[in-house]
PDB file of C-alpha atoms in Angstrom:
ATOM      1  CA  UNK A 275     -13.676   7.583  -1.449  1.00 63.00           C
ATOM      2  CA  UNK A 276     -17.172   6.401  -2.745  1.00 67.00           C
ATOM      3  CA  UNK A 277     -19.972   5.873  -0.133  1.00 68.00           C
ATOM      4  CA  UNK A 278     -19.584   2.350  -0.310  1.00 67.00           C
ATOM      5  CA  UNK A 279     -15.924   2.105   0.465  1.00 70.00           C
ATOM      6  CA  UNK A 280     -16.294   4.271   3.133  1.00 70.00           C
ATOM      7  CA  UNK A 281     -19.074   2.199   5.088  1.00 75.00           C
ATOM      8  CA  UNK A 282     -17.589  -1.072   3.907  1.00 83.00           C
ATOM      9  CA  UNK A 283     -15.643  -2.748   6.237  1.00 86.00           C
ATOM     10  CA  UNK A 284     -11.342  -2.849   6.237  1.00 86.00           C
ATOM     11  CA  UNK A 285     -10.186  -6.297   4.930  1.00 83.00           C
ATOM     12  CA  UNK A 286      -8.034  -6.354   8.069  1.00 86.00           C
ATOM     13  CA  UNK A 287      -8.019  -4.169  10.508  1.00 87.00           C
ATOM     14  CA  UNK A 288      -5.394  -1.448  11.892  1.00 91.00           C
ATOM     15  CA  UNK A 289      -3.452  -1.133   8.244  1.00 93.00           C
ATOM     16  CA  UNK A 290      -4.999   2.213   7.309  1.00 94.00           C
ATOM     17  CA  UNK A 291      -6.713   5.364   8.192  1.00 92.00           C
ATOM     18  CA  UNK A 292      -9.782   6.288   6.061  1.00 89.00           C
ATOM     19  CA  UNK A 293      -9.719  10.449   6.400  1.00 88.00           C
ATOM     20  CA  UNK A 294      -7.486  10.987   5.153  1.00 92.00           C
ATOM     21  CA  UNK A 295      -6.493   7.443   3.411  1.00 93.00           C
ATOM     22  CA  UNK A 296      -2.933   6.574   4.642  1.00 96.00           C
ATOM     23  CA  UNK A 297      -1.363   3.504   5.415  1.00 97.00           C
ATOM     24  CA  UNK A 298      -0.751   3.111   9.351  1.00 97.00           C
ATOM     25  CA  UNK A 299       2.963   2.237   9.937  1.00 97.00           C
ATOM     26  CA  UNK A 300       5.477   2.047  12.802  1.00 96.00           C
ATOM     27  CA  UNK A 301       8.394   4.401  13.363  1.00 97.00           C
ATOM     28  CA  UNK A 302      11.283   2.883  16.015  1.00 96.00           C
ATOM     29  CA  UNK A 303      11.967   6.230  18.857  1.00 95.00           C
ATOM     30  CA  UNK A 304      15.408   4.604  19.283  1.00 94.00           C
ATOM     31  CA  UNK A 305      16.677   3.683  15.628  1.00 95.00           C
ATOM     32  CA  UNK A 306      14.084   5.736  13.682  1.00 96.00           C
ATOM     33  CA  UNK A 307      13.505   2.721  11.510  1.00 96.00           C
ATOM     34  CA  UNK A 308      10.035   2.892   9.877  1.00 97.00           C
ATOM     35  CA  UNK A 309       7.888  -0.224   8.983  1.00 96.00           C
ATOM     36  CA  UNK A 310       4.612  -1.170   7.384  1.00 96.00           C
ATOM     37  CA  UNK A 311       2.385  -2.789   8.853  1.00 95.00           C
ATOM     38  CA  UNK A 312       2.472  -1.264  12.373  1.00 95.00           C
ATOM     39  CA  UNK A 313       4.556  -3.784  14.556  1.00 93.00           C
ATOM     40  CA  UNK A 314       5.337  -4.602  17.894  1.00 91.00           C
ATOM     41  CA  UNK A 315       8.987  -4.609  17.907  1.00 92.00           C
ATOM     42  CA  UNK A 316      11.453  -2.823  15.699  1.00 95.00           C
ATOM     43  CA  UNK A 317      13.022  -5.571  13.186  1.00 94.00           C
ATOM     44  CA  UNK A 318      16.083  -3.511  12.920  1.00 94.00           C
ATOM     45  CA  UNK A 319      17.040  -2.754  16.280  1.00 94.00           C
ATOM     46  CA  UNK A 320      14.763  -5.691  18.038  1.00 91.00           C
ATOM     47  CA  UNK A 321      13.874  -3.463  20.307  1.00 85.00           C
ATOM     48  CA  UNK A 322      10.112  -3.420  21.650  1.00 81.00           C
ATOM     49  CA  UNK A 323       7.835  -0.333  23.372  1.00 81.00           C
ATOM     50  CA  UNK A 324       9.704   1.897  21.971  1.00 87.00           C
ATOM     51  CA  UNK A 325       7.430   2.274  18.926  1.00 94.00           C
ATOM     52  CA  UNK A 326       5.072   5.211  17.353  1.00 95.00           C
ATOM     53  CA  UNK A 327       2.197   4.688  15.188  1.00 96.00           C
ATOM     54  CA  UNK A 328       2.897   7.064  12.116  1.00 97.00           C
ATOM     55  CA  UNK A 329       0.340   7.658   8.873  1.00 97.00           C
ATOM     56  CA  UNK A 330       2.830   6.984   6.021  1.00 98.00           C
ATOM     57  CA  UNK A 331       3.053   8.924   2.683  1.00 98.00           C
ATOM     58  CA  UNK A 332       0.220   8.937   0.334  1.00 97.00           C
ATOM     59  CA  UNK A 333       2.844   9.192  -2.908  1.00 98.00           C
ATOM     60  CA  UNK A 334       5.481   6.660  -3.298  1.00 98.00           C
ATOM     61  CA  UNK A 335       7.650   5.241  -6.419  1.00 98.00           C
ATOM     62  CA  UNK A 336       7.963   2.005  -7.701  1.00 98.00           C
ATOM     63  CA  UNK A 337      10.748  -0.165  -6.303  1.00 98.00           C
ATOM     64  CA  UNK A 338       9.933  -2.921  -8.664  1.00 98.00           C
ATOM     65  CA  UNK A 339       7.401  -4.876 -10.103  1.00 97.00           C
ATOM     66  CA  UNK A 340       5.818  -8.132 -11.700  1.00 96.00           C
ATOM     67  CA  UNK A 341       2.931  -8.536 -14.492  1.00 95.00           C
ATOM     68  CA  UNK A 342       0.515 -11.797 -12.537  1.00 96.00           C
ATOM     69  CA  UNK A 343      -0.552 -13.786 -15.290  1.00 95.00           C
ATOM     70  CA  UNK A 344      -1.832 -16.802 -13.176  1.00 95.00           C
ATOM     71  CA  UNK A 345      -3.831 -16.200 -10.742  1.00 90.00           C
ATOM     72  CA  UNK A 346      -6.651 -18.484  -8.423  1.00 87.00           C
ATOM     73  CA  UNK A 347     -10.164 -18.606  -9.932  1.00 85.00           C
ATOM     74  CA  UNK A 348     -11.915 -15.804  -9.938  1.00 80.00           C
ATOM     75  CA  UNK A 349      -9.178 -13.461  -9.851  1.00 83.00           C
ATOM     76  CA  UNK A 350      -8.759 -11.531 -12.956  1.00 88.00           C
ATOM     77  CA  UNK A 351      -5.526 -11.391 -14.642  1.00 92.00           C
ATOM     78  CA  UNK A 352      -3.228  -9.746 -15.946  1.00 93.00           C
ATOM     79  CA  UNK A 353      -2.687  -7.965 -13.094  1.00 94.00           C
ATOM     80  CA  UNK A 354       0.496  -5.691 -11.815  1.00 96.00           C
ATOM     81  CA  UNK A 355       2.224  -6.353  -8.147  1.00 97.00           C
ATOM     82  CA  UNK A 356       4.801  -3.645  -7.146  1.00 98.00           C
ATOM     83  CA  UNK A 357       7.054  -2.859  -4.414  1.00 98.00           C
ATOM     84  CA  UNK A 358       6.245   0.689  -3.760  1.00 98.00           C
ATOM     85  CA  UNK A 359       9.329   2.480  -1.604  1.00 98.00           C
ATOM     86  CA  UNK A 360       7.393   5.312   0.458  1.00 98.00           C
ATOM     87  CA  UNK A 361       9.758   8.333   1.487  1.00 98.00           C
ATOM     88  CA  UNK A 362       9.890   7.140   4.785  1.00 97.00           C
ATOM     89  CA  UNK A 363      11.739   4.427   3.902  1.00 96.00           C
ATOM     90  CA  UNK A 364       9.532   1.182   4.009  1.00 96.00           C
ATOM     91  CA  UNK A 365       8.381  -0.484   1.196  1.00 97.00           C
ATOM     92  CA  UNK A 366       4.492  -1.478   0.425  1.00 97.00           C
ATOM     93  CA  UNK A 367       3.778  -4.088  -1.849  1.00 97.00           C
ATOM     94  CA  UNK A 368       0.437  -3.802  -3.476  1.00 97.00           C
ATOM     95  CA  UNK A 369      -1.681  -3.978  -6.862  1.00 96.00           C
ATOM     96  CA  UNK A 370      -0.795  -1.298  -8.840  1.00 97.00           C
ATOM     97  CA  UNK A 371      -2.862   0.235 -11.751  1.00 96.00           C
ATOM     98  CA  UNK A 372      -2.790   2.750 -14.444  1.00 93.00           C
ATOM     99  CA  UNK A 373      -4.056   4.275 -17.485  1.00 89.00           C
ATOM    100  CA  UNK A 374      -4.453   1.734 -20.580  1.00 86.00           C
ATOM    101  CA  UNK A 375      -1.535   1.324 -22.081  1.00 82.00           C
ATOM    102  CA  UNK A 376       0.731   2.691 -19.649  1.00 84.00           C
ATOM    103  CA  UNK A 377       4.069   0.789 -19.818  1.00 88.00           C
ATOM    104  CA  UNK A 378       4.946   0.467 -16.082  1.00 94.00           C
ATOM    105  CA  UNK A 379       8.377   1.468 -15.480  1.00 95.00           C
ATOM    106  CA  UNK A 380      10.670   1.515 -11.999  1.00 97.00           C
ATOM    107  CA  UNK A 381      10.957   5.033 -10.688  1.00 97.00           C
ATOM    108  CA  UNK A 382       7.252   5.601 -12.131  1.00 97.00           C
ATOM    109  CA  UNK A 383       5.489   8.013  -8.745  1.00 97.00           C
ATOM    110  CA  UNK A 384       2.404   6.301  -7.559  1.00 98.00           C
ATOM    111  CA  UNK A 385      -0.477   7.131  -5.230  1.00 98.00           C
ATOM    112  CA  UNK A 386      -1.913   5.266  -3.066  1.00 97.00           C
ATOM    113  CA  UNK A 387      -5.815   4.813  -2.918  1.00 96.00           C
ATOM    114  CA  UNK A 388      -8.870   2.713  -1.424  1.00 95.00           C
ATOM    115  CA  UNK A 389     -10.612  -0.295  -3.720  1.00 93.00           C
ATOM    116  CA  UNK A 390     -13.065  -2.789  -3.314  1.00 90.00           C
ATOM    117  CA  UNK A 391     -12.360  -6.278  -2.451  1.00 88.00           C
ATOM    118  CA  UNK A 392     -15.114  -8.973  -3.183  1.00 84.00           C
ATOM    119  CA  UNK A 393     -15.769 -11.037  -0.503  1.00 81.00           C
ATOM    120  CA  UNK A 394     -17.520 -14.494  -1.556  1.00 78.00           C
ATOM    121  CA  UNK A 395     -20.334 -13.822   0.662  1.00 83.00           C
ATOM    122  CA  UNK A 396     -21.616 -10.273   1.809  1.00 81.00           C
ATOM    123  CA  UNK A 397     -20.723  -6.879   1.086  1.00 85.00           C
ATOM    124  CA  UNK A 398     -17.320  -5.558  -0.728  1.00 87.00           C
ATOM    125  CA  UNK A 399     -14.605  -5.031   1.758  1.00 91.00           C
ATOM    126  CA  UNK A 400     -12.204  -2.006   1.772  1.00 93.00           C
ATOM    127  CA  UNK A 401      -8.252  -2.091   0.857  1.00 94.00           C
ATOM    128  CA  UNK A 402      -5.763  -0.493  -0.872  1.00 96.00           C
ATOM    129  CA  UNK A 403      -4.085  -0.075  -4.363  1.00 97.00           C
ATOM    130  CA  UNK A 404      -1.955   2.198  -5.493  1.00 98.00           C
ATOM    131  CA  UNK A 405      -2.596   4.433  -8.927  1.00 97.00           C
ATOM    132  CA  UNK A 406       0.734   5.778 -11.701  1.00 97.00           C
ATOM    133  CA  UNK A 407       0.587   8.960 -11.840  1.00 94.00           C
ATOM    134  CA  UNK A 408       0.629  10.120 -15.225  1.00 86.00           C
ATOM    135  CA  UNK A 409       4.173  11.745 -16.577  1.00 77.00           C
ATOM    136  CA  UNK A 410       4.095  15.099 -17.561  1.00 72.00           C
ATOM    137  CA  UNK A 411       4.457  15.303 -21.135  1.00 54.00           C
ATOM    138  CA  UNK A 412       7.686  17.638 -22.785  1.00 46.00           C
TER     139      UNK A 412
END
């Protein structure tokens, strides 16, 4: 993480941990459901209390995924959204990038990592993304 993500401040609070960069989630002690964000009740089981805050996987796979083509001002387009399924379970949906010309594909592994977010006043603020990683070649 550069030195200005890691003295900027989190876009929202409680989603991740900085060292190391995980995604904070929610694990249910009586149906072992996990969830993302961190909740207060278990939407499987409805149960309440009975919850653990857990750092999720870093490495995940795309569930599926759209191309953004339209987007509010000042947002810059194309860009990719994708469902990431973590191996705990939970899905993530995030921006995704990768190398140029990369055709994005479901099943591709991805990893997750900090980015800047422009605020319209004041410093960048810190969030997430998460990064292809390259296929091995044959």
């Amino acid at each position: 993480m550069s030195d200005a993500l890691a003295e900027a401040e989190p876009f929202r609070t409680g989603l991740f941990r900085r060292s190391p960069f995980r995604l904070l989630g929610s694990r249910c002690d009586l149906c072992a459901h996990v969830t993302y964000p961190i909740r207060s009740f278990c939407p499987r089981c409805r149960r309440g209390r009975e919850l653990t805050e857990i750092e999720l996987s870093a490495r995940g796979e795309i569930h599926t995924f759209t191309v953004v083509r339209q987007a509010p001002p000042g947002t810059e387009v194309p860009y990719v959204l994708a469902q990431v399924l973590l191996p705990e379970g939970c899905r993530v949906m995030a921006t995704c990038v990768a190398e140029e010309g990369h055709p994005y594909a479901i099943g591709d592994v991805v990893e997750l990592e900090p980015m800047a977010l422009p605020r319209a006043t004041g410093p960048d603020a810190v969030g997430y993304r998460f990064r292809v990683v390259p296929r091995e070649s044959s």
